[in-house]
PDB file of C-alpha atoms in Angstrom:
ATOM      1  CA  UNK X  22       6.558 -37.209   0.308  1.00  0.00           C
ATOM      2  CA  UNK X  23       6.643 -33.691   0.778  1.00  0.00           C
ATOM      3  CA  UNK X  24       8.571 -32.464   3.988  1.00  0.00           C
ATOM      4  CA  UNK X  25       6.663 -30.721   6.858  1.00  0.00           C
ATOM      5  CA  UNK X  26       8.762 -27.726   6.027  1.00  0.00           C
ATOM      6  CA  UNK X  27       7.601 -27.684   2.316  1.00  0.00           C
ATOM      7  CA  UNK X  28       3.917 -28.069   3.264  1.00  0.00           C
ATOM      8  CA  UNK X  29       3.995 -25.295   5.693  1.00  0.00           C
ATOM      9  CA  UNK X  30       5.928 -22.782   3.197  1.00  0.00           C
ATOM     10  CA  UNK X  31       3.066 -23.759   0.780  1.00  0.00           C
ATOM     11  CA  UNK X  32       0.375 -23.212   3.237  1.00  0.00           C
ATOM     12  CA  UNK X  33       1.576 -19.827   4.135  1.00  0.00           C
ATOM     13  CA  UNK X  34       2.479 -18.685   0.758  1.00  0.00           C
ATOM     14  CA  UNK X  35      -1.192 -19.632  -0.283  1.00  0.00           C
ATOM     15  CA  UNK X  36      -2.770 -17.771   2.306  1.00  0.00           C
ATOM     16  CA  UNK X  37      -0.534 -14.632   1.423  1.00  0.00           C
ATOM     17  CA  UNK X  38      -1.435 -14.607  -2.097  1.00  0.00           C
ATOM     18  CA  UNK X  39      -5.045 -15.240  -1.245  1.00  0.00           C
ATOM     19  CA  UNK X  40      -5.333 -11.481  -0.243  1.00  0.00           C
ATOM     20  CA  UNK X  41      -3.007  -9.931  -2.717  1.00  0.00           C
ATOM     21  CA  UNK X  42      -3.822  -8.841  -6.314  1.00  0.00           C
ATOM     22  CA  UNK X  43      -2.780 -12.013  -7.574  1.00  0.00           C
ATOM     23  CA  UNK X  44      -5.760 -13.707  -6.306  1.00  0.00           C
ATOM     24  CA  UNK X  45      -7.777 -11.721  -8.853  1.00  0.00           C
ATOM     25  CA  UNK X  46      -6.214 -13.243 -11.844  1.00  0.00           C
ATOM     26  CA  UNK X  47      -5.988 -11.543 -15.371  1.00  0.00           C
ATOM     27  CA  UNK X  48      -2.126 -10.648 -15.437  1.00  0.00           C
ATOM     28  CA  UNK X  49       0.828 -13.039 -16.578  1.00  0.00           C
ATOM     29  CA  UNK X  50       3.554 -11.349 -14.775  1.00  0.00           C
ATOM     30  CA  UNK X  51       5.808 -13.884 -16.236  1.00  0.00           C
ATOM     31  CA  UNK X  52       5.519 -13.255 -19.958  1.00  0.00           C
ATOM     32  CA  UNK X  53       6.608 -11.810 -22.337  1.00  0.00           C
ATOM     33  CA  UNK X  54      10.156 -12.457 -21.578  1.00  0.00           C
ATOM     34  CA  UNK X  55      12.220  -9.282 -21.045  1.00  0.00           C
ATOM     35  CA  UNK X  56       9.502  -6.719 -20.762  1.00  0.00           C
ATOM     36  CA  UNK X  57      10.586  -4.585 -17.980  1.00  0.00           C
ATOM     37  CA  UNK X  58       7.106  -2.774 -17.454  1.00  0.00           C
ATOM     38  CA  UNK X  59       6.948   0.945 -16.361  1.00  0.00           C
ATOM     39  CA  UNK X  60       9.881   0.665 -14.148  1.00  0.00           C
ATOM     40  CA  UNK X  61      12.238  -2.560 -14.712  1.00  0.00           C
ATOM     41  CA  UNK X  62      14.257  -4.475 -12.155  1.00  0.00           C
ATOM     42  CA  UNK X  63      16.973  -1.725 -11.847  1.00  0.00           C
ATOM     43  CA  UNK X  64      14.219   0.867 -10.252  1.00  0.00           C
ATOM     44  CA  UNK X  65      14.283   1.735  -6.634  1.00  0.00           C
ATOM     45  CA  UNK X  66      10.351   1.130  -7.069  1.00  0.00           C
ATOM     46  CA  UNK X  67      10.862  -2.599  -7.730  1.00  0.00           C
ATOM     47  CA  UNK X  68      12.944  -2.643  -4.453  1.00  0.00           C
ATOM     48  CA  UNK X  69      10.497  -0.794  -2.304  1.00  0.00           C
ATOM     49  CA  UNK X  70       7.437  -2.698  -4.056  1.00  0.00           C
ATOM     50  CA  UNK X  71       8.996  -6.013  -3.767  1.00  0.00           C
ATOM     51  CA  UNK X  72       8.615  -6.892   0.001  1.00  0.00           C
ATOM     52  CA  UNK X  73       4.907  -8.173   0.929  1.00  0.00           C
ATOM     53  CA  UNK X  74       4.970  -7.142   4.776  1.00  0.00           C
ATOM     54  CA  UNK X  75       6.300  -3.889   4.344  1.00  0.00           C
ATOM     55  CA  UNK X  76       3.948  -3.210   1.399  1.00  0.00           C
ATOM     56  CA  UNK X  77       0.741  -4.360   3.611  1.00  0.00           C
ATOM     57  CA  UNK X  78       1.746  -2.140   6.349  1.00  0.00           C
ATOM     58  CA  UNK X  79       2.458   0.591   4.329  1.00  0.00           C
ATOM     59  CA  UNK X  80      -0.943   0.138   2.512  1.00  0.00           C
ATOM     60  CA  UNK X  81      -2.748   0.339   6.085  1.00  0.00           C
ATOM     61  CA  UNK X  82      -1.154   3.521   6.991  1.00  0.00           C
ATOM     62  CA  UNK X  83      -1.767   5.110   3.424  1.00  0.00           C
ATOM     63  CA  UNK X  84      -5.229   4.474   4.111  1.00  0.00           C
ATOM     64  CA  UNK X  85      -5.473   5.935   7.190  1.00  0.00           C
ATOM     65  CA  UNK X  86      -3.944   9.054   6.062  1.00  0.00           C
ATOM     66  CA  UNK X  87      -6.206   8.980   2.903  1.00  0.00           C
ATOM     67  CA  UNK X  88      -9.231   8.970   5.155  1.00  0.00           C
ATOM     68  CA  UNK X  89      -8.191  12.503   6.759  1.00  0.00           C
ATOM     69  CA  UNK X  90      -9.162  14.320   3.398  1.00  0.00           C
ATOM     70  CA  UNK X  91     -12.983  14.749   3.475  1.00  0.00           C
ATOM     71  CA  UNK X  92     -13.176  14.193  -0.209  1.00  0.00           C
ATOM     72  CA  UNK X  93     -11.048  11.187  -0.474  1.00  0.00           C
ATOM     73  CA  UNK X  94     -13.098   9.891   2.347  1.00  0.00           C
ATOM     74  CA  UNK X  95     -16.099  10.764   0.478  1.00  0.00           C
ATOM     75  CA  UNK X  96     -15.231   9.022  -2.780  1.00  0.00           C
ATOM     76  CA  UNK X  97     -14.644   5.905  -0.848  1.00  0.00           C
ATOM     77  CA  UNK X  98     -17.585   5.897   1.424  1.00  0.00           C
ATOM     78  CA  UNK X  99     -19.882   6.601  -1.373  1.00  0.00           C
ATOM     79  CA  UNK X 100     -18.723   4.514  -4.157  1.00  0.00           C
ATOM     80  CA  UNK X 101     -16.845   1.569  -2.507  1.00  0.00           C
ATOM     81  CA  UNK X 102     -17.903  -1.724  -1.080  1.00  0.00           C
ATOM     82  CA  UNK X 103     -15.201  -1.864   1.457  1.00  0.00           C
ATOM     83  CA  UNK X 104     -17.603  -1.875   4.316  1.00  0.00           C
ATOM     84  CA  UNK X 105     -18.845  -5.180   3.306  1.00  0.00           C
ATOM     85  CA  UNK X 106     -15.800  -6.365   1.488  1.00  0.00           C
ATOM     86  CA  UNK X 107     -12.683  -5.373   3.110  1.00  0.00           C
ATOM     87  CA  UNK X 108     -10.534  -8.311   1.530  1.00  0.00           C
ATOM     88  CA  UNK X 109     -11.694  -7.448  -1.802  1.00  0.00           C
ATOM     89  CA  UNK X 110     -10.794  -3.757  -1.809  1.00  0.00           C
ATOM     90  CA  UNK X 111      -7.396  -4.806  -0.466  1.00  0.00           C
ATOM     91  CA  UNK X 112      -6.892  -7.322  -3.574  1.00  0.00           C
ATOM     92  CA  UNK X 113      -8.106  -4.398  -5.842  1.00  0.00           C
ATOM     93  CA  UNK X 114      -5.770  -2.135  -4.691  1.00  0.00           C
ATOM     94  CA  UNK X 115      -3.053  -4.667  -4.363  1.00  0.00           C
ATOM     95  CA  UNK X 116      -3.640  -5.589  -8.028  1.00  0.00           C
ATOM     96  CA  UNK X 117      -3.172  -2.176  -9.024  1.00  0.00           C
ATOM     97  CA  UNK X 118       0.099  -1.155  -7.224  1.00  0.00           C
ATOM     98  CA  UNK X 119       1.620  -4.599  -8.043  1.00  0.00           C
ATOM     99  CA  UNK X 120       0.129  -4.658 -11.599  1.00  0.00           C
ATOM    100  CA  UNK X 121       1.497  -1.020 -12.441  1.00  0.00           C
ATOM    101  CA  UNK X 122       4.678  -1.948 -10.654  1.00  0.00           C
ATOM    102  CA  UNK X 123       5.358  -5.308 -12.076  1.00  0.00           C
ATOM    103  CA  UNK X 124       3.394  -6.205 -14.614  1.00  0.00           C
ATOM    104  CA  UNK X 125       4.656  -6.053 -18.490  1.00  0.00           C
ATOM    105  CA  UNK X 126       3.995  -2.767 -19.969  1.00  0.00           C
ATOM    106  CA  UNK X 127       0.563  -3.197 -21.779  1.00  0.00           C
ATOM    107  CA  UNK X 128      -0.916  -4.911 -18.766  1.00  0.00           C
ATOM    108  CA  UNK X 129       0.541  -1.841 -16.362  1.00  0.00           C
ATOM    109  CA  UNK X 130      -1.252   0.477 -18.815  1.00  0.00           C
ATOM    110  CA  UNK X 131      -4.455  -1.403 -19.152  1.00  0.00           C
ATOM    111  CA  UNK X 132      -4.892  -1.194 -15.407  1.00  0.00           C
ATOM    112  CA  UNK X 133      -4.167   2.635 -15.240  1.00  0.00           C
ATOM    113  CA  UNK X 134      -6.771   3.321 -18.276  1.00  0.00           C
ATOM    114  CA  UNK X 135      -9.238   1.130 -16.277  1.00  0.00           C
ATOM    115  CA  UNK X 136      -8.770   3.154 -12.986  1.00  0.00           C
ATOM    116  CA  UNK X 137      -9.095   6.360 -15.132  1.00  0.00           C
ATOM    117  CA  UNK X 138     -12.472   5.346 -16.420  1.00  0.00           C
ATOM    118  CA  UNK X 139     -13.716   4.567 -12.807  1.00  0.00           C
ATOM    119  CA  UNK X 140     -12.668   7.749 -11.500  1.00  0.00           C
ATOM    120  CA  UNK X 141     -14.795   9.462 -13.953  1.00  0.00           C
ATOM    121  CA  UNK X 142     -17.869   7.918 -12.546  1.00  0.00           C
ATOM    122  CA  UNK X 143     -16.735   8.412  -8.910  1.00  0.00           C
ATOM    123  CA  UNK X 144     -18.225  12.056  -8.301  1.00  0.00           C
ATOM    124  CA  UNK X 145     -20.691  13.502  -5.521  1.00  0.00           C
ATOM    125  CA  UNK X 146     -20.573  16.075  -2.420  1.00  0.00           C
ATOM    126  CA  UNK X 147     -18.813  15.304   0.815  1.00  0.00           C
ATOM    127  CA  UNK X 148     -20.441  15.628   4.231  1.00  0.00           C
ATOM    128  CA  UNK X 149     -19.400  19.391   4.233  1.00  0.00           C
ATOM    129  CA  UNK X 150     -21.316  20.179   0.993  1.00  0.00           C
ATOM    130  CA  UNK X 151     -18.069  20.390  -1.104  1.00  0.00           C
ATOM    131  CA  UNK X 152     -18.315  18.584  -4.434  1.00  0.00           C
ATOM    132  CA  UNK X 153     -15.724  15.759  -5.392  1.00  0.00           C
ATOM    133  CA  UNK X 154     -14.623  14.020  -8.350  1.00  0.00           C
ATOM    134  CA  UNK X 155     -12.008  11.117  -8.293  1.00  0.00           C
ATOM    135  CA  UNK X 156     -10.541  12.283 -11.396  1.00  0.00           C
ATOM    136  CA  UNK X 157      -9.410  15.755  -9.685  1.00  0.00           C
ATOM    137  CA  UNK X 158      -5.727  16.346 -10.329  1.00  0.00           C
ATOM    138  CA  UNK X 159      -5.353  17.624  -6.538  1.00  0.00           C
ATOM    139  CA  UNK X 160      -7.089  14.720  -5.172  1.00  0.00           C
ATOM    140  CA  UNK X 161      -5.164  12.430  -7.176  1.00  0.00           C
ATOM    141  CA  UNK X 162      -1.829  13.933  -5.903  1.00  0.00           C
ATOM    142  CA  UNK X 163      -3.235  13.354  -1.895  1.00  0.00           C
ATOM    143  CA  UNK X 164      -3.867   9.624  -2.695  1.00  0.00           C
ATOM    144  CA  UNK X 165      -0.642   9.075  -4.455  1.00  0.00           C
ATOM    145  CA  UNK X 166       1.468  10.802  -2.072  1.00  0.00           C
ATOM    146  CA  UNK X 167      -0.080   9.182   1.032  1.00  0.00           C
ATOM    147  CA  UNK X 168       0.668   5.810  -0.517  1.00  0.00           C
ATOM    148  CA  UNK X 169       4.220   6.707  -1.804  1.00  0.00           C
ATOM    149  CA  UNK X 170       5.163   8.120   1.744  1.00  0.00           C
ATOM    150  CA  UNK X 171       3.843   5.168   3.740  1.00  0.00           C
ATOM    151  CA  UNK X 172       5.387   2.586   1.342  1.00  0.00           C
ATOM    152  CA  UNK X 173       8.692   4.228   1.430  1.00  0.00           C
ATOM    153  CA  UNK X 174       8.400   4.757   5.342  1.00  0.00           C
ATOM    154  CA  UNK X 175       7.398   0.915   5.920  1.00  0.00           C
ATOM    155  CA  UNK X 176      10.287  -0.084   3.587  1.00  0.00           C
ATOM    156  CA  UNK X 177      12.828   1.841   5.633  1.00  0.00           C
ATOM    157  CA  UNK X 178      11.397   0.291   8.747  1.00  0.00           C
ATOM    158  CA  UNK X 179      11.048  -3.223   8.007  1.00  0.00           C
ATOM    159  CA  UNK X 180      13.209  -3.994   4.847  1.00  0.00           C
ATOM    160  CA  UNK X 181      16.084  -1.573   4.408  1.00  0.00           C
ATOM    161  CA  UNK X 182      16.735   1.092   6.712  1.00  0.00           C
ATOM    162  CA  UNK X 183      19.982   2.081   5.010  1.00  0.00           C
ATOM    163  CA  UNK X 184      18.128   3.079   1.817  1.00  0.00           C
ATOM    164  CA  UNK X 185      19.953   6.292   0.693  1.00  0.00           C
ATOM    165  CA  UNK X 186      18.624   9.680   0.606  1.00  0.00           C
ATOM    166  CA  UNK X 187      19.355   9.710  -3.269  1.00  0.00           C
ATOM    167  CA  UNK X 188      17.266   6.550  -3.463  1.00  0.00           C
ATOM    168  CA  UNK X 189      14.340   7.936  -1.599  1.00  0.00           C
ATOM    169  CA  UNK X 190      14.093  10.742  -3.682  1.00  0.00           C
ATOM    170  CA  UNK X 191      14.697   8.565  -6.624  1.00  0.00           C
ATOM    171  CA  UNK X 192      11.723   6.242  -5.578  1.00  0.00           C
ATOM    172  CA  UNK X 193       9.540   9.482  -5.400  1.00  0.00           C
ATOM    173  CA  UNK X 194      10.425  10.725  -8.911  1.00  0.00           C
ATOM    174  CA  UNK X 195       9.981   7.152 -10.206  1.00  0.00           C
ATOM    175  CA  UNK X 196       6.521   6.413  -8.690  1.00  0.00           C
ATOM    176  CA  UNK X 197       5.138   9.816  -9.568  1.00  0.00           C
ATOM    177  CA  UNK X 198       4.948   8.437 -13.103  1.00  0.00           C
ATOM    178  CA  UNK X 199       1.872   6.471 -12.109  1.00  0.00           C
ATOM    179  CA  UNK X 200      -0.051   9.548 -10.560  1.00  0.00           C
ATOM    180  CA  UNK X 201       0.590  11.476 -13.534  1.00  0.00           C
ATOM    181  CA  UNK X 202      -0.732   8.920 -15.869  1.00  0.00           C
ATOM    182  CA  UNK X 203      -3.856   9.084 -13.756  1.00  0.00           C
ATOM    183  CA  UNK X 204      -3.948  12.668 -14.363  1.00  0.00           C
ATOM    184  CA  UNK X 205      -2.072  14.210 -11.357  1.00  0.00           C
ATOM    185  CA  UNK X 206      -0.075  17.336 -11.880  1.00  0.00           C
ATOM    186  CA  UNK X 207       2.485  18.854  -9.943  1.00  0.00           C
ATOM    187  CA  UNK X 208       3.381  15.672  -7.779  1.00  0.00           C
ATOM    188  CA  UNK X 209       5.998  16.185  -5.045  1.00  0.00           C
ATOM    189  CA  UNK X 210       8.948  13.846  -5.999  1.00  0.00           C
ATOM    190  CA  UNK X 211      11.478  14.069  -3.435  1.00  0.00           C
ATOM    191  CA  UNK X 212      11.767  13.882   0.509  1.00  0.00           C
ATOM    192  CA  UNK X 213      11.663  17.492   1.072  1.00  0.00           C
ATOM    193  CA  UNK X 214       8.808  18.144  -1.111  1.00  0.00           C
ATOM    194  CA  UNK X 215       6.760  15.594   0.336  1.00  0.00           C
ATOM    195  CA  UNK X 216       7.359  17.047   3.830  1.00  0.00           C
ATOM    196  CA  UNK X 217       6.504  20.276   2.720  1.00  0.00           C
ATOM    197  CA  UNK X 218       2.981  18.859   0.990  1.00  0.00           C
ATOM    198  CA  UNK X 219       2.114  17.465   3.965  1.00  0.00           C
ATOM    199  CA  UNK X 220       2.395  20.518   5.939  1.00  0.00           C
ATOM    200  CA  UNK X 221       0.534  22.362   3.334  1.00  0.00           C
ATOM    201  CA  UNK X 222      -2.244  20.048   3.423  1.00  0.00           C
ATOM    202  CA  UNK X 223      -2.878  19.478   7.314  1.00  0.00           C
ATOM    203  CA  UNK X 224      -5.345  22.583   7.427  1.00  0.00           C
ATOM    204  CA  UNK X 225      -7.615  20.791   4.787  1.00  0.00           C
ATOM    205  CA  UNK X 226      -7.869  17.678   6.800  1.00  0.00           C
ATOM    206  CA  UNK X 227     -10.410  16.364   9.176  1.00  0.00           C
ATOM    207  CA  UNK X 228     -11.292  13.303  11.442  1.00  0.00           C
ATOM    208  CA  UNK X 229     -15.257  12.928  11.750  1.00  0.00           C
ATOM    209  CA  UNK X 230     -17.190  10.011  12.737  1.00  0.00           C
ATOM    210  CA  UNK X 231     -17.202   8.518   9.123  1.00  0.00           C
ATOM    211  CA  UNK X 232     -13.061   8.639   9.594  1.00  0.00           C
ATOM    212  CA  UNK X 233     -13.490   6.924  12.538  1.00  0.00           C
ATOM    213  CA  UNK X 234     -15.623   4.162  11.343  1.00  0.00           C
ATOM    214  CA  UNK X 235     -13.010   3.398   8.719  1.00  0.00           C
ATOM    215  CA  UNK X 236     -10.716   3.226  11.546  1.00  0.00           C
ATOM    216  CA  UNK X 237     -12.627   0.683  13.267  1.00  0.00           C
ATOM    217  CA  UNK X 238     -13.565  -1.469  10.277  1.00  0.00           C
ATOM    218  CA  UNK X 239      -9.639  -1.456   9.456  1.00  0.00           C
ATOM    219  CA  UNK X 240      -8.744  -2.602  12.956  1.00  0.00           C
ATOM    220  CA  UNK X 241     -11.320  -5.579  12.563  1.00  0.00           C
ATOM    221  CA  UNK X 242     -10.634  -6.363   8.983  1.00  0.00           C
ATOM    222  CA  UNK X 243     -10.923  -9.957   8.224  1.00  0.00           C
ATOM    223  CA  UNK X 244      -7.953 -12.350   7.615  1.00  0.00           C
ATOM    224  CA  UNK X 245      -7.387 -15.129   5.133  1.00  0.00           C
ATOM    225  CA  UNK X 246      -8.063 -17.759   7.959  1.00  0.00           C
ATOM    226  CA  UNK X 247      -8.244 -17.711  12.055  1.00  0.00           C
ATOM    227  CA  UNK X 248      -4.634 -19.038  12.306  1.00  0.00           C
ATOM    228  CA  UNK X 249      -3.665 -15.784  10.292  1.00  0.00           C
ATOM    229  CA  UNK X 250      -5.867 -13.480  12.264  1.00  0.00           C
ATOM    230  CA  UNK X 251      -3.453 -12.716  15.197  1.00  0.00           C
ATOM    231  CA  UNK X 252      -0.551 -11.855  12.218  1.00  0.00           C
ATOM    232  CA  UNK X 253      -3.179  -9.544  10.627  1.00  0.00           C
ATOM    233  CA  UNK X 254      -4.041  -7.696  13.635  1.00  0.00           C
ATOM    234  CA  UNK X 255      -0.368  -7.286  14.363  1.00  0.00           C
ATOM    235  CA  UNK X 256       0.408  -5.981  10.782  1.00  0.00           C
ATOM    236  CA  UNK X 257      -2.482  -3.393  11.084  1.00  0.00           C
ATOM    237  CA  UNK X 258      -0.854  -2.009  14.148  1.00  0.00           C
ATOM    238  CA  UNK X 259       2.402  -1.749  12.421  1.00  0.00           C
ATOM    239  CA  UNK X 260       0.219   0.319   9.856  1.00  0.00           C
ATOM    240  CA  UNK X 261      -0.736   2.633  12.519  1.00  0.00           C
ATOM    241  CA  UNK X 262       2.856   2.804  13.967  1.00  0.00           C
ATOM    242  CA  UNK X 263       3.929   4.253  10.558  1.00  0.00           C
ATOM    243  CA  UNK X 264       1.653   7.298  10.633  1.00  0.00           C
ATOM    244  CA  UNK X 265       3.036  10.680  11.254  1.00  0.00           C
ATOM    245  CA  UNK X 266       2.644  11.906  14.843  1.00  0.00           C
ATOM    246  CA  UNK X 267       0.287  14.672  13.603  1.00  0.00           C
ATOM    247  CA  UNK X 268      -1.771  11.984  12.037  1.00  0.00           C
ATOM    248  CA  UNK X 269      -2.178   9.307  14.696  1.00  0.00           C
ATOM    249  CA  UNK X 270      -2.810  12.314  17.125  1.00  0.00           C
ATOM    250  CA  UNK X 271      -5.761  13.629  14.889  1.00  0.00           C
ATOM    251  CA  UNK X 272      -6.992  10.090  14.479  1.00  0.00           C
ATOM    252  CA  UNK X 273      -6.870   9.286  18.249  1.00  0.00           C
ATOM    253  CA  UNK X 274      -4.859   6.028  17.679  1.00  0.00           C
ATOM    254  CA  UNK X 275      -1.342   6.831  18.763  1.00  0.00           C
ATOM    255  CA  UNK X 276       0.566   3.775  20.305  1.00  0.00           C
ATOM    256  CA  UNK X 277       2.596   3.804  23.645  1.00  0.00           C
ATOM    257  CA  UNK X 278       6.265   3.651  23.376  1.00  0.00           C
ATOM    258  CA  UNK X 279       6.189  -0.085  24.886  1.00  0.00           C
ATOM    259  CA  UNK X 280       3.347  -1.083  22.259  1.00  0.00           C
ATOM    260  CA  UNK X 281       5.650   0.577  19.510  1.00  0.00           C
ATOM    261  CA  UNK X 282       8.596  -1.782  20.406  1.00  0.00           C
ATOM    262  CA  UNK X 283       6.297  -4.819  20.701  1.00  0.00           C
ATOM    263  CA  UNK X 284       4.477  -4.223  17.240  1.00  0.00           C
ATOM    264  CA  UNK X 285       7.904  -3.539  15.400  1.00  0.00           C
ATOM    265  CA  UNK X 286       9.540  -6.636  17.268  1.00  0.00           C
ATOM    266  CA  UNK X 287       6.502  -8.856  16.028  1.00  0.00           C
ATOM    267  CA  UNK X 288       6.181  -7.512  12.540  1.00  0.00           C
ATOM    268  CA  UNK X 289       9.967  -7.887  11.848  1.00  0.00           C
ATOM    269  CA  UNK X 290       9.673 -11.699  12.957  1.00  0.00           C
ATOM    270  CA  UNK X 291       6.563 -11.815  10.664  1.00  0.00           C
ATOM    271  CA  UNK X 292       8.420 -10.349   7.808  1.00  0.00           C
ATOM    272  CA  UNK X 293      11.323 -12.868   7.791  1.00  0.00           C
ATOM    273  CA  UNK X 294       8.697 -15.831   7.933  1.00  0.00           C
ATOM    274  CA  UNK X 295       6.813 -14.398   4.843  1.00  0.00           C
ATOM    275  CA  UNK X 296      10.006 -13.797   2.747  1.00  0.00           C
ATOM    276  CA  UNK X 297      11.027 -17.520   3.358  1.00  0.00           C
ATOM    277  CA  UNK X 298       7.672 -18.626   2.588  1.00  0.00           C
ATOM    278  CA  UNK X 299       6.834 -16.425  -0.447  1.00  0.00           C
ATOM    279  CA  UNK X 300       8.361 -17.593  -3.568  1.00  0.00           C
ATOM    280  CA  UNK X 301       5.547 -16.715  -6.129  1.00  0.00           C
ATOM    281  CA  UNK X 302       4.698 -12.991  -5.428  1.00  0.00           C
ATOM    282  CA  UNK X 303       4.387 -10.421  -8.083  1.00  0.00           C
ATOM    283  CA  UNK X 304       8.113  -9.431  -7.507  1.00  0.00           C
ATOM    284  CA  UNK X 305       9.414 -12.885  -8.107  1.00  0.00           C
ATOM    285  CA  UNK X 306       7.467 -13.616 -11.232  1.00  0.00           C
ATOM    286  CA  UNK X 307       8.483 -10.242 -12.791  1.00  0.00           C
ATOM    287  CA  UNK X 308      11.992 -11.431 -11.805  1.00  0.00           C
ATOM    288  CA  UNK X 309      11.665 -14.449 -13.696  1.00  0.00           C
ATOM    289  CA  UNK X 310      10.452 -12.477 -16.564  1.00  0.00           C
ATOM    290  CA  UNK X 311      13.496 -10.635 -16.806  1.00  0.00           C
ATOM    291  CA  UNK X 312      15.805 -13.619 -16.540  1.00  0.00           C
ATOM    292  CA  UNK X 313      16.846 -12.705 -12.638  1.00  0.00           C
ATOM    293  CA  UNK X 314      15.662 -15.649 -11.059  1.00  0.00           C
TER     294      UNK X 314
END
């Protein structure tokens, strides 16, 4: 008979994996043996992307940052079903990030080619009359940098605050490979370059009613179960807490000092629980493929 501890671990893991890219299937992260994928187990990218909690919080922060760019917002607003299917978008985004990070090389490259083909169809005009195309190299840089920055900041807060500056720079350099494969050019690839990039981009960013609607939808995103809803809301707040001060002010969703302390305390507790429970995430499967687990 299975113990209560084992049953609890299994239940938590099922709920976690149900909102991850693994729920979509189609990729065997455990075969072929020895295939390192795009990065391999010695990369900083595997370390940064290997923790579910910090990646989820970082993903929330990245989406909020991305929606401050009128062209990125327009592309999502016009061509995505996120308003009706927030969990579906989460799974698809998760599959792309985890797949390009941890999947065997052929699967990682297939995901990149699939997204490139989708981007060619995502075109239009934003709310201010400016044409946009998801394949625009400059727009691809914005989407990539917001993700890389947010994932790294979340890793530093909830997984490894002692990650060296050299490894932080190495992470940006490694992860830029995905953006370049999608068609980006001149991708900022170190901490200073990313900081300078954000300063240069701020004049182009706007917060309008559609941006605020995305914020509202995200703050009320569905959870995989009723019991998981409080944890889900907390992790969304943790994503808000990761935003640069200028971005949270522009979005009008800054947190009080006390709320920040409570959010960080609770998120660290959830992170420990999920690390205990999850044994079959993308990182675990990839590590088994490489003979490391």
